[in-house]
Amino acid sequence: MKSKNLEKDSLKSRIGLALYKYKYIYILLIPIVAYVIIFSYFPLYGAQLAFKEYNASKGIWGSEWIGLANFRRMFTEAGFLNALKNTVTISLINLFGGCLWPPILAILFSELRMTKYKRVLQVTYTFPHFLNWVILSGIIYSMFGSEGIVNAALNALGFEDQNLLTNPGTFRIFLLVTGVWKSAGWSSIMYIAIITAIDKNLYEASALDGASRIQRIWYVTIPEIAPIFSLGFIMAFGGLLSGNFEQIFNLYNSTLYEVADTIDTYLYRISFMQEPSYGYSTAVGFTNSVVSCILMFSFNALQKRLGGTGMFEGGVRG
Amino acid sequence: MSKRKDKSFLDRVTFFDVVLALILTIGMFTMVYPFWNSFLVSIVPQADLLLNPTMIIPKRLDLSAYEYVFTESLIPRGFVNSFIISVSHAALNVILTVIGAYIFTKKFPGQKVFWVFVLIPSIIPGGLIPSYILMQKLHLINNQLALILPGCFGWSSALYMARFFRSVPVELEESAKIDGASEVRIVWQIIFPLVLPFIAVTALNSFVASWNSWYSGMIYMRSANKMPLATILRDLQQAAKNVMTSDQMAADGQKVVHSEAVRMACVMTATIPIMLAYPFAQKYFIGGLTAGAVKG
């Protein structure tokens, strides 16, 4: 009896002691915990709507459970299946068609000797990364529209008008090209940093052995950047379902839904344009984030198995 | 002598260098030309452009589009709104990230629980609709706080900053402790100045991300004069686009459709400040990107 009391006391005092000893940390925890509960856990709590029929007057908790009906609807809705197919297709096109440009650009940059000019070039190539797709789509529409410079130039050269903005056959390639145009310069920075860190002696030694510039790139530079490249490439598969929402949403129009409507753009339309069904929208959004999470972890695991470091280790170790 | 020989090996300008410079220059042309073309559309009389659509150097100028943008349109209002929203968002983001990063570097009872607690929602976010309902419940629809408050604490950015906190030598902290400095004083006078550059980069990135975002402005804001610049710009483009592709006319028909020149003047007004600031800010962005990579 007595010993039990003692234990209780010591537990209490241990907690008290910990609270006292770490008081600054616990005080600092308060704003973070409060923020995360409101802005991250409430939406997570709201995700239960995926299994419900939302009724605004009854609230999230009071709305009626309808089991998997929202999910079943997802797989019978032609719009969703089309969006799913497009999301994966567009991501794959961007992944395979876009992955080589940043390392190529980085190699070109680091081979260039005119230091001042290189700086000018780099500023120019990385600039579009800092503009949003609203601005860029404005510029693109003005250039490629029926009265834009592109069609004027085509006419001047004796070709017919091409409206790339409404042509379903070429739109995905159009997305790829404009996407590379916006971000390849910025993505090359990482590779440039790695190339700059390569031991200069390697280049000198290979030059003395008679290696040409091309051979030096092939045998010294490329093996050094290859690991980062493959890491990025494999990890990118984890983002297969997070399509280029901002780009597509600003560039597409209803003539292109069949080839360019992705899960995110579909989600926007069903949530805010037609008669919204919040339960169904939540089901679509939540499925997307759960599947993305699974994909991310699987490709992270695959990457580790192939001998790289996973994305989580870097942080914890650092 | 041997030094000169080395130079001739590695630094001789060859045919290769010329081709390289040529390729990169052509590339640069494709980066610059779209902006120049939009700029031309905004400052050249439309009749001139119709006559000579592929012009590079304008002969006559017509600044009426800009006059319209600055006197009649919501663009100046958008600049003010975006500035208020982005500065507030960046400030809040930095405060929470610094606090989170500091906690990440400390050992305390319940550390693991805290770690999992902040990790879970960042790998599985609740999604669009639950976030929208949250804003409804907080009565923040059509309130700029809806654009400022969300997204101010991220697990990964706190972790990223924690790395720089850890790079402060432990001895420095310990000797300060021995000298009798309190925890608060250690953070404020020793750690903080050392990690200030990384805090600045976080603030800069957060500001840019907020400045560029238009989606939340589109779904949460109702009155045009409270919207951020990017959302105002999008509405403007969208009205014209719908006419061009001739659909949804009924839905958006009531929106005013401006001439090409006015639209490009709006786009350029939004772009030029960034264009002027970017060359000076570039090294900070690059520093922020590569510091993490090299340290990791």
Coordinates of C-alpha atoms in Angstrom, one line a residue:
Chain A
M1 CA 0.0 0.0 0.0
K2 CA 2.6 2.4 1.1
S3 CA 5.0 1.4 -1.8
K4 CA 2.2 1.9 -4.3
N5 CA 1.6 5.4 -3.0
L6 CA 5.3 6.1 -3.2
E7 CA 5.3 4.9 -6.8
K8 CA 2.4 7.1 -7.7
D9 CA 4.2 10.0 -6.1
S10 CA 7.4 9.4 -7.8
L11 CA 5.6 9.1 -11.2
K12 CA 3.9 12.3 -10.5
S13 CA 7.1 14.0 -9.5
R14 CA 8.8 12.5 -12.5
I15 CA 6.3 14.0 -14.8
G16 CA 6.5 17.2 -12.9
L17 CA 10.3 17.2 -13.1
A18 CA 10.2 16.5 -16.8
L19 CA 7.7 19.3 -17.3
Y20 CA 9.9 21.6 -15.3
K21 CA 13.1 20.5 -16.9
Y22 CA 11.8 20.8 -20.5
K23 CA 9.4 23.6 -19.9
Y24 CA 10.7 25.7 -22.8
I25 CA 10.2 22.9 -25.2
Y26 CA 6.7 22.1 -24.0
I27 CA 5.8 25.8 -24.2
L28 CA 7.1 25.9 -27.8
L29 CA 5.2 22.8 -28.6
I30 CA 1.9 24.5 -27.9
P31 CA 1.6 26.7 -31.1
I32 CA 2.9 23.9 -33.4
V33 CA 0.5 21.3 -32.0
A34 CA -2.4 23.7 -32.1
Y35 CA -1.6 24.7 -35.6
V36 CA -1.2 21.1 -36.8
I37 CA -4.5 20.0 -35.1
I38 CA -6.5 22.8 -36.8
F39 CA -5.0 22.9 -40.2
S40 CA -3.8 19.4 -40.8
Y41 CA -5.8 17.1 -38.5
F42 CA -9.2 18.7 -39.1
P43 CA -9.0 18.0 -42.9
L44 CA -7.9 14.5 -42.1
Y45 CA -10.9 14.1 -39.8
G46 CA -13.0 15.5 -42.6
A47 CA -11.8 12.8 -44.9
Q48 CA -14.4 10.5 -43.4
L49 CA -16.8 12.2 -45.7
A50 CA -15.4 9.8 -48.3
F51 CA -17.7 7.2 -46.7
K52 CA -20.6 9.6 -46.1
E53 CA -23.2 11.6 -47.9
Y54 CA -22.4 15.2 -46.8
N55 CA -25.3 17.1 -45.3
A56 CA -24.2 20.7 -44.5
S57 CA -26.8 21.1 -41.8
K58 CA -25.8 17.9 -40.0
G59 CA -22.1 18.6 -40.3
I60 CA -19.3 16.1 -40.9
W61 CA -19.9 13.9 -37.9
G62 CA -23.7 13.9 -38.3
S63 CA -23.8 13.1 -42.0
E64 CA -25.0 9.7 -42.9
W65 CA -22.6 6.8 -43.5
I66 CA -23.1 5.2 -46.9
G67 CA -20.2 2.7 -46.9
L68 CA -18.2 2.5 -50.1
A69 CA -20.8 4.0 -52.4
N70 CA -18.7 7.0 -53.2
F71 CA -15.8 4.8 -54.1
R72 CA -18.0 2.5 -56.3
R73 CA -19.3 5.6 -58.1
M74 CA -15.7 6.6 -58.8
F75 CA -15.0 3.5 -60.8
T76 CA -18.2 3.7 -62.8
E77 CA -17.8 7.4 -63.6
A78 CA -16.3 7.8 -67.1
G79 CA -14.9 11.2 -66.2
F80 CA -12.9 9.8 -63.3
L81 CA -11.5 6.8 -65.3
N82 CA -10.5 9.2 -68.1
A83 CA -8.8 11.5 -65.6
L84 CA -6.9 8.6 -64.0
K85 CA -5.7 7.4 -67.4
N86 CA -4.6 10.9 -68.4
T87 CA -2.9 11.7 -65.1
V88 CA -0.7 8.6 -65.4
T89 CA -0.1 9.1 -69.2
I90 CA 0.9 12.7 -68.8
S91 CA 3.1 12.0 -65.9
L92 CA 4.9 9.3 -67.8
I93 CA 5.3 11.5 -70.9
N94 CA 6.8 14.2 -68.7
L95 CA 9.0 11.8 -66.8
F96 CA 10.5 10.1 -69.8
G97 CA 10.5 13.1 -72.1
G98 CA 11.6 15.6 -69.5
C99 CA 14.2 13.9 -67.4
L100 CA 17.2 14.2 -69.6
W101 CA 17.1 18.0 -70.1
P102 CA 18.3 19.2 -66.7
P103 CA 21.5 17.0 -66.8
I104 CA 22.2 17.9 -70.4
L105 CA 21.8 21.6 -69.7
A106 CA 24.0 21.3 -66.6
I107 CA 26.7 19.6 -68.7
L108 CA 26.5 22.3 -71.3
F109 CA 26.7 25.0 -68.7
S110 CA 29.6 23.6 -66.9
E111 CA 31.6 23.1 -70.1
L112 CA 31.0 26.7 -71.1
R113 CA 34.1 28.8 -70.3
M114 CA 32.8 32.4 -70.6
T115 CA 32.1 33.0 -67.0
K116 CA 30.3 36.3 -67.3
Y117 CA 28.1 35.1 -70.2
K118 CA 27.4 31.9 -68.3
R119 CA 25.9 33.9 -65.4
V120 CA 23.7 35.8 -67.8
L121 CA 22.6 32.5 -69.4
Q122 CA 21.9 30.9 -66.1
V123 CA 19.8 33.8 -64.9
T124 CA 17.7 33.6 -68.1
Y125 CA 17.3 29.9 -68.1
T126 CA 16.2 29.7 -64.4
F127 CA 13.9 32.7 -64.5
P128 CA 10.6 31.1 -65.8
H129 CA 10.7 28.8 -62.8
F130 CA 9.8 31.7 -60.6
L131 CA 6.7 32.7 -62.6
N132 CA 3.4 31.0 -62.1
W133 CA 1.4 29.3 -64.8
V134 CA -1.1 32.1 -64.8
I135 CA 1.5 34.4 -66.2
L136 CA 3.0 31.8 -68.5
S137 CA -0.3 30.7 -69.9
G138 CA -1.1 34.3 -70.7
I139 CA 2.1 34.5 -72.7
I140 CA 1.6 31.1 -74.3
Y141 CA -2.0 31.9 -75.3
S142 CA -0.9 35.2 -76.9
M143 CA 1.9 33.5 -78.9
F144 CA 0.1 30.3 -80.0
G145 CA -3.4 31.8 -80.4
S146 CA -5.0 32.2 -83.8
E147 CA -3.6 35.8 -84.0
G148 CA -0.3 35.0 -82.3
I149 CA 3.2 35.2 -83.6
V150 CA 3.5 31.5 -84.2
N151 CA 0.7 31.3 -86.7
A152 CA 1.8 34.6 -88.3
A153 CA 5.2 33.0 -88.8
L154 CA 3.8 29.8 -90.1
N155 CA 1.6 31.8 -92.6
A156 CA 4.6 33.8 -93.7
L157 CA 6.5 30.6 -94.4
G158 CA 3.5 29.3 -96.4
F159 CA 2.2 26.8 -93.9
E160 CA -1.4 26.5 -92.6
D161 CA -2.6 27.7 -89.2
Q162 CA -2.0 25.4 -86.3
N163 CA -3.9 25.8 -83.2
L164 CA -1.8 23.9 -80.7
L165 CA -4.0 25.1 -77.8
T166 CA -7.1 23.2 -78.9
N167 CA -5.5 20.3 -80.7
P168 CA -6.1 17.1 -78.7
G169 CA -3.5 15.2 -80.8
T170 CA -0.6 17.3 -79.9
F171 CA -1.6 18.8 -76.5
R172 CA 0.3 16.4 -74.3
I173 CA 3.5 17.1 -76.2
F174 CA 2.7 20.8 -75.9
L175 CA 2.5 20.3 -72.1
L176 CA 5.8 18.5 -72.1
V177 CA 7.6 21.2 -74.1
T178 CA 6.2 24.1 -72.2
G179 CA 6.9 22.3 -68.9
V180 CA 10.5 21.7 -69.9
W181 CA 10.8 25.3 -71.0
K182 CA 9.7 26.5 -67.6
S183 CA 11.6 24.2 -65.3
A184 CA 14.6 22.5 -67.0
G185 CA 16.9 25.5 -66.2
W186 CA 16.1 25.5 -62.6
S187 CA 16.3 21.7 -62.2
S188 CA 19.7 21.8 -63.8
I189 CA 21.1 23.8 -60.8
M190 CA 21.3 20.6 -58.7
Y191 CA 23.4 18.9 -61.3
I192 CA 25.6 21.9 -61.8
A193 CA 26.3 21.9 -58.1
I194 CA 27.4 18.3 -58.3
I195 CA 29.5 18.8 -61.4
T196 CA 31.2 21.8 -59.7
A197 CA 32.1 19.6 -56.8
I198 CA 33.9 17.0 -59.0
D199 CA 37.6 16.9 -58.4
K200 CA 39.3 19.0 -61.1
N201 CA 42.3 16.6 -61.0
L202 CA 40.1 13.9 -62.6
Y203 CA 39.7 16.1 -65.7
E204 CA 43.3 17.1 -65.8
A205 CA 44.5 13.5 -65.5
S206 CA 42.1 12.3 -68.3
A207 CA 43.2 15.3 -70.5
L208 CA 46.8 14.3 -70.0
D209 CA 45.9 10.8 -71.0
G210 CA 44.6 12.2 -74.2
A211 CA 40.8 12.2 -73.6
S212 CA 38.8 14.6 -75.7
R213 CA 36.2 17.0 -74.2
I214 CA 33.5 14.6 -75.2
Q215 CA 35.3 11.7 -73.7
R216 CA 35.9 13.6 -70.5
I217 CA 32.1 14.3 -70.3
W218 CA 31.3 10.7 -71.0
Y219 CA 33.8 9.1 -68.6
V220 CA 34.1 11.7 -65.8
T221 CA 31.1 13.9 -65.6
I222 CA 28.3 11.5 -66.5
P223 CA 29.3 8.7 -64.0
E224 CA 29.4 11.4 -61.3
I225 CA 25.9 12.7 -61.9
A226 CA 24.3 9.3 -62.7
P227 CA 23.5 8.3 -59.1
I228 CA 21.5 11.5 -58.4
F229 CA 19.8 11.2 -61.8
S230 CA 18.6 7.6 -61.1
L231 CA 17.5 8.6 -57.6
G232 CA 15.4 11.4 -58.9
F233 CA 14.1 9.3 -61.7
I234 CA 12.9 6.5 -59.4
M235 CA 11.5 8.9 -56.9
A236 CA 9.5 10.7 -59.6
F237 CA 7.4 7.5 -60.1
G238 CA 6.1 8.2 -56.6
G239 CA 4.5 11.4 -58.0
L240 CA 2.7 9.6 -60.8
L241 CA -0.7 10.7 -59.6
S242 CA 0.2 14.3 -58.7
G243 CA -0.1 15.6 -62.2
N244 CA 1.0 19.1 -63.3
F245 CA -2.2 20.7 -62.0
E246 CA -1.2 24.3 -62.2
Q247 CA 0.1 24.0 -65.8
I248 CA -2.8 21.9 -67.1
F249 CA -5.5 23.9 -65.3
N250 CA -4.2 27.1 -66.9
L251 CA -3.6 25.8 -70.4
Y252 CA -6.5 23.4 -71.1
N253 CA -10.1 24.0 -72.1
S254 CA -13.1 21.8 -72.6
T255 CA -12.1 20.7 -76.1
L256 CA -9.2 18.9 -74.4
Y257 CA -10.8 17.1 -71.5
E258 CA -10.4 13.8 -73.2
V259 CA -6.6 14.0 -73.3
A260 CA -5.8 16.5 -70.6
D261 CA -8.3 16.2 -67.8
T262 CA -6.3 14.9 -64.8
I263 CA -7.5 13.8 -61.3
D264 CA -6.8 17.3 -59.8
T265 CA -8.6 19.2 -62.6
Y266 CA -11.5 16.7 -62.5
L267 CA -11.6 17.1 -58.7
Y268 CA -11.8 20.9 -59.1
R269 CA -14.7 20.7 -61.6
I270 CA -16.8 18.2 -59.6
S271 CA -16.2 20.2 -56.4
F272 CA -16.8 23.7 -57.5
M273 CA -18.5 23.8 -60.9
Q274 CA -21.3 21.4 -61.2
E275 CA -23.7 20.3 -58.5
P276 CA -21.1 19.3 -55.9
S277 CA -21.2 16.1 -54.0
Y278 CA -18.7 16.7 -51.2
G279 CA -18.7 13.0 -50.2
Y280 CA -17.8 11.9 -53.7
S281 CA -15.2 14.7 -54.1
T282 CA -13.6 13.8 -50.8
A283 CA -13.5 10.1 -51.9
V284 CA -11.7 11.1 -55.1
G285 CA -9.2 13.4 -53.3
F286 CA -8.5 11.0 -50.5
T287 CA -8.0 8.0 -52.7
N288 CA -5.5 10.2 -54.6
S289 CA -3.6 11.1 -51.5
V290 CA -3.6 7.5 -50.2
V291 CA -2.5 6.0 -53.5
S292 CA 0.2 8.7 -53.9
C293 CA 1.5 7.9 -50.4
I294 CA 1.7 4.2 -51.2
L295 CA 3.4 4.9 -54.5
M296 CA 5.9 7.2 -52.7
F297 CA 6.8 4.6 -50.1
S298 CA 7.1 1.8 -52.6
F299 CA 9.4 3.7 -54.9
N300 CA 11.4 4.9 -51.9
A301 CA 11.8 1.3 -50.8
L302 CA 12.7 0.2 -54.3
Q303 CA 15.3 3.0 -54.4
K304 CA 16.8 1.8 -51.1
R305 CA 16.9 -1.8 -52.3
L306 CA 18.8 -0.7 -55.4
G307 CA 21.4 0.7 -53.1
G308 CA 20.5 4.4 -52.7
T309 CA 19.6 6.3 -49.6
G310 CA 15.9 6.7 -48.9
M311 CA 14.4 10.1 -48.6
F312 CA 13.7 9.7 -44.9
E313 CA 17.2 8.7 -43.8
G314 CA 18.8 11.8 -45.1
G315 CA 16.7 13.9 -42.8
V316 CA 17.0 11.9 -39.6
R317 CA 20.7 11.3 -40.0
G318 CA 21.5 15.0 -40.9
Chain B
M1 CA 56.3 26.4 -68.3
S2 CA 54.3 23.4 -67.1
K3 CA 51.5 25.7 -66.0
R4 CA 51.2 27.1 -69.5
K5 CA 51.1 23.6 -70.9
D6 CA 48.2 22.7 -68.6
K7 CA 46.4 25.8 -69.8
S8 CA 46.7 24.8 -73.4
F9 CA 45.3 21.4 -72.5
L10 CA 42.2 22.5 -70.6
D11 CA 41.6 26.1 -71.5
R12 CA 42.1 26.4 -75.2
V13 CA 39.1 27.7 -77.1
T14 CA 38.1 25.1 -79.6
F15 CA 35.3 24.4 -82.2
F16 CA 33.6 22.6 -79.3
D17 CA 33.3 25.9 -77.3
V18 CA 31.9 27.7 -80.2
V19 CA 29.2 25.1 -80.8
L20 CA 28.4 25.1 -77.1
A21 CA 28.0 28.8 -76.9
L22 CA 25.9 28.7 -80.0
I23 CA 23.5 26.1 -78.6
L24 CA 23.1 27.9 -75.3
T25 CA 22.5 31.2 -77.1
I26 CA 19.8 29.7 -79.3
G27 CA 18.3 28.3 -76.1
M28 CA 18.4 31.7 -74.5
F29 CA 16.6 33.2 -77.4
T30 CA 13.7 30.8 -76.8
M31 CA 13.7 31.8 -73.2
V32 CA 13.7 35.5 -73.9
Y33 CA 11.6 35.8 -77.0
P34 CA 8.2 34.9 -75.5
F35 CA 8.5 37.7 -72.9
W36 CA 9.7 40.2 -75.6
N37 CA 6.8 39.2 -77.8
S38 CA 4.2 39.7 -75.0
F39 CA 5.9 43.0 -74.2
L40 CA 5.6 44.1 -77.8
V41 CA 1.9 43.2 -77.9
S42 CA 1.4 45.4 -74.9
I43 CA 3.2 48.5 -76.2
V44 CA 2.7 48.5 -79.9
P45 CA -0.5 49.9 -81.6
Q46 CA -2.6 46.9 -82.7
A47 CA -2.7 48.1 -86.3
D48 CA 1.1 47.9 -86.5
L49 CA 1.1 44.3 -85.2
L50 CA -1.6 43.2 -87.7
L51 CA 0.5 44.7 -90.5
N52 CA 3.8 43.2 -89.3
P53 CA 3.2 40.4 -86.8
T54 CA 6.7 39.2 -86.7
M55 CA 8.3 42.5 -85.8
I56 CA 11.1 42.5 -83.3
I57 CA 11.8 46.3 -82.9
P58 CA 8.7 48.5 -82.6
K59 CA 8.4 51.7 -84.6
R60 CA 5.6 53.4 -82.7
L61 CA 4.5 53.0 -79.1
D62 CA 1.1 53.0 -77.6
L63 CA 1.0 53.0 -73.8
S64 CA -2.8 53.2 -73.5
A65 CA -3.0 49.6 -72.3
Y66 CA -0.7 50.4 -69.4
E67 CA -2.7 53.5 -68.6
Y68 CA -5.8 51.3 -68.4
V69 CA -4.1 48.7 -66.2
F70 CA -2.9 51.3 -63.7
T71 CA -6.0 53.5 -63.6
E72 CA -9.0 51.2 -64.3
S73 CA -8.0 47.6 -63.5
L74 CA -7.7 45.7 -60.3
I75 CA -4.1 45.0 -60.9
P76 CA -2.6 47.6 -58.6
R77 CA -5.1 46.5 -55.9
G78 CA -3.9 42.9 -56.6
F79 CA -0.3 44.0 -56.0
V80 CA -1.2 45.4 -52.6
N81 CA -3.3 42.3 -51.6
S82 CA -0.6 39.9 -52.7
F83 CA 2.1 41.8 -50.8
I84 CA 0.1 41.8 -47.6
I85 CA -0.8 38.1 -48.0
S86 CA 2.6 36.9 -49.0
V87 CA 4.5 38.9 -46.3
S88 CA 2.1 37.6 -43.6
H89 CA 2.2 34.1 -44.8
A90 CA 6.0 34.1 -45.0
A91 CA 6.4 35.6 -41.5
L92 CA 4.0 33.0 -40.0
N93 CA 5.7 30.2 -41.9
V94 CA 9.1 31.2 -40.7
I95 CA 8.0 31.5 -37.1
L96 CA 6.4 28.1 -37.0
T97 CA 9.2 26.4 -39.0
V98 CA 11.9 27.8 -36.7
I99 CA 10.0 26.7 -33.6
G100 CA 9.4 23.2 -35.2
A101 CA 13.0 22.9 -36.3
Y102 CA 14.3 23.9 -32.8
I103 CA 12.0 21.2 -31.2
F104 CA 13.3 18.7 -33.8
T105 CA 16.9 19.2 -32.6
K106 CA 16.0 18.7 -28.9
K107 CA 15.6 15.5 -26.9
F108 CA 12.7 15.5 -24.5
P109 CA 10.1 13.0 -23.2
G110 CA 7.4 12.5 -25.9
Q111 CA 9.7 13.4 -28.8
K112 CA 8.7 10.3 -30.8
V113 CA 5.0 11.0 -30.3
F114 CA 5.5 14.6 -31.5
W115 CA 7.5 13.4 -34.5
V116 CA 4.7 10.9 -35.6
F117 CA 2.1 13.5 -34.8
V118 CA 3.4 16.0 -37.3
L119 CA 4.5 13.4 -39.9
I120 CA 1.1 11.7 -40.4
P121 CA -0.8 14.6 -41.9
S122 CA 2.1 15.6 -44.1
I123 CA 2.2 12.2 -45.9
I124 CA -1.6 11.8 -46.1
P125 CA -3.2 15.2 -46.5
G126 CA -7.0 15.3 -45.9
G127 CA -7.7 16.9 -49.3
L128 CA -9.4 19.7 -51.0
I129 CA -13.0 19.4 -49.7
P130 CA -12.2 18.9 -46.1
S131 CA -9.9 21.9 -46.2
Y132 CA -12.6 23.9 -47.8
I133 CA -15.1 22.9 -45.1
L134 CA -12.5 23.9 -42.5
M135 CA -12.4 27.4 -44.0
Q136 CA -16.2 27.5 -44.0
K137 CA -16.3 26.5 -40.3
L138 CA -13.7 29.1 -39.4
H139 CA -15.8 31.7 -41.4
L140 CA -12.8 32.5 -43.5
I141 CA -14.4 32.3 -46.9
N142 CA -13.7 35.6 -48.7
N143 CA -11.2 36.5 -45.9
Q144 CA -7.6 36.9 -46.8
L145 CA -6.7 34.9 -43.7
A146 CA -7.8 31.8 -45.7
L147 CA -4.8 32.5 -48.0
I148 CA -2.4 33.3 -45.2
L149 CA -3.0 30.6 -42.6
P150 CA -2.9 27.3 -44.3
G151 CA 0.4 25.7 -45.2
C152 CA 2.5 27.5 -42.6
F153 CA 4.0 24.5 -41.0
G154 CA 5.5 21.6 -43.0
W155 CA 7.2 18.6 -41.6
S156 CA 9.9 18.6 -44.3
S157 CA 10.8 22.3 -44.2
A158 CA 11.1 22.1 -40.4
L159 CA 13.4 19.1 -40.8
Y160 CA 15.4 20.9 -43.4
M161 CA 15.9 23.8 -41.1
A162 CA 16.7 21.5 -38.2
R163 CA 19.7 20.4 -40.1
F164 CA 21.1 23.9 -40.0
F165 CA 20.4 24.2 -36.3
R166 CA 22.4 21.0 -35.8
S167 CA 25.3 22.4 -37.7
V168 CA 25.8 24.9 -34.9
P169 CA 28.7 23.4 -32.8
V170 CA 27.5 21.9 -29.6
E171 CA 30.6 23.3 -27.8
L172 CA 29.3 26.8 -28.5
E173 CA 26.0 26.1 -26.8
E174 CA 27.7 24.3 -23.9
S175 CA 30.2 27.1 -23.1
A176 CA 27.4 29.6 -23.2
K177 CA 25.5 27.4 -20.7
I178 CA 28.5 27.3 -18.4
D179 CA 28.7 31.0 -18.6
G180 CA 25.2 31.1 -17.2
A181 CA 23.2 31.9 -20.3
S182 CA 19.5 30.9 -20.3
E183 CA 18.0 28.6 -22.9
V184 CA 16.2 31.6 -24.4
R185 CA 19.4 33.6 -24.5
I186 CA 21.3 30.8 -26.2
V187 CA 18.8 30.5 -28.9
W188 CA 18.4 34.2 -29.4
Q189 CA 22.0 35.3 -29.2
I190 CA 24.0 32.2 -30.4
I191 CA 21.9 29.9 -32.6
F192 CA 19.7 32.4 -34.3
P193 CA 22.5 34.7 -35.8
L194 CA 24.2 31.6 -37.2
V195 CA 21.2 30.2 -38.9
L196 CA 19.8 33.5 -40.0
P197 CA 20.9 33.0 -43.7
F198 CA 18.8 29.8 -43.9
I199 CA 15.9 31.5 -42.2
A200 CA 16.1 34.2 -44.8
V201 CA 16.1 31.7 -47.6
T202 CA 13.0 30.0 -46.1
A203 CA 11.3 33.3 -45.9
L204 CA 12.1 34.1 -49.5
N205 CA 10.9 30.8 -50.8
S206 CA 7.7 31.0 -48.7
F207 CA 7.1 34.5 -50.0
V208 CA 7.5 33.5 -53.6
A209 CA 5.3 30.4 -53.2
S210 CA 2.6 32.5 -51.7
W211 CA 3.0 35.3 -54.3
N212 CA 2.6 32.8 -57.1
S213 CA -0.3 30.9 -55.8
W214 CA -3.7 31.6 -57.3
Y215 CA -5.7 28.5 -56.7
S216 CA -6.7 29.2 -53.1
G217 CA -7.5 32.8 -54.1
M218 CA -9.8 31.3 -56.7
I219 CA -11.7 29.0 -54.4
Y220 CA -11.8 31.0 -51.2
M221 CA -12.2 34.6 -52.3
R222 CA -15.4 36.0 -53.6
S223 CA -14.8 39.8 -54.0
A224 CA -12.4 40.7 -56.7
N225 CA -10.9 43.6 -54.8
K226 CA -9.7 41.2 -52.0
M227 CA -8.1 38.7 -54.4
P228 CA -4.3 38.3 -54.8
L229 CA -2.7 39.5 -58.0
A230 CA -2.4 36.0 -59.5
T231 CA -6.1 35.2 -59.1
I232 CA -7.1 38.6 -60.6
L233 CA -4.7 37.9 -63.5
R234 CA -6.2 34.4 -64.0
D235 CA -9.8 35.7 -64.1
L236 CA -8.7 38.2 -66.7
Q237 CA -7.1 35.6 -68.9
Q238 CA -9.9 33.1 -68.4
A239 CA -12.6 35.4 -69.7
A240 CA -10.6 35.9 -73.0
K241 CA -9.7 32.3 -73.3
N242 CA -13.3 31.2 -73.1
V243 CA -14.3 33.4 -75.9
M244 CA -11.3 32.2 -77.9
T245 CA -12.3 28.5 -77.6
S246 CA -15.9 29.6 -77.8
D247 CA -17.3 27.6 -74.9
Q248 CA -18.7 28.4 -71.5
M249 CA -19.6 31.7 -73.0
A250 CA -22.9 31.6 -71.1
A251 CA -21.2 31.0 -67.8
D252 CA -18.5 33.6 -68.1
G253 CA -20.0 35.9 -70.7
Q254 CA -20.7 38.6 -68.2
K255 CA -17.0 39.1 -67.5
V256 CA -15.3 41.9 -69.4
V257 CA -13.1 40.7 -72.2
H258 CA -10.1 42.9 -72.7
S259 CA -8.1 43.4 -75.8
E260 CA -4.9 41.4 -76.3
A261 CA -2.9 44.5 -75.5
V262 CA -4.5 45.1 -72.2
R263 CA -4.1 41.4 -71.2
M264 CA -0.4 41.4 -72.1
A265 CA 0.0 44.7 -70.3
C266 CA -1.4 43.0 -67.2
V267 CA 0.9 40.0 -67.6
M268 CA 3.9 42.2 -68.1
T269 CA 3.0 44.4 -65.1
A270 CA 3.0 41.2 -63.0
T271 CA 6.2 39.9 -64.6
I272 CA 8.5 43.0 -64.8
P273 CA 9.0 43.5 -61.0
I274 CA 10.0 39.8 -60.7
M275 CA 12.3 40.2 -63.7
L276 CA 14.0 43.2 -62.2
A277 CA 14.5 41.5 -58.8
Y278 CA 15.4 38.1 -59.9
P279 CA 19.0 38.6 -61.0
F280 CA 19.8 39.9 -57.5
A281 CA 17.9 37.3 -55.7
Q282 CA 19.0 34.3 -57.8
K283 CA 22.1 33.5 -55.7
Y284 CA 20.0 33.2 -52.5
F285 CA 17.6 30.8 -54.2
I286 CA 20.5 28.7 -55.5
G287 CA 22.2 28.9 -52.2
G288 CA 19.1 27.6 -50.5
L289 CA 18.7 24.8 -53.0
T290 CA 22.3 23.5 -53.0
A291 CA 23.1 24.0 -49.3
G292 CA 20.7 21.3 -48.4
A293 CA 22.1 19.0 -51.1
V294 CA 25.7 19.4 -50.2
K295 CA 25.1 19.1 -46.5
G296 CA 22.8 16.1 -46.7

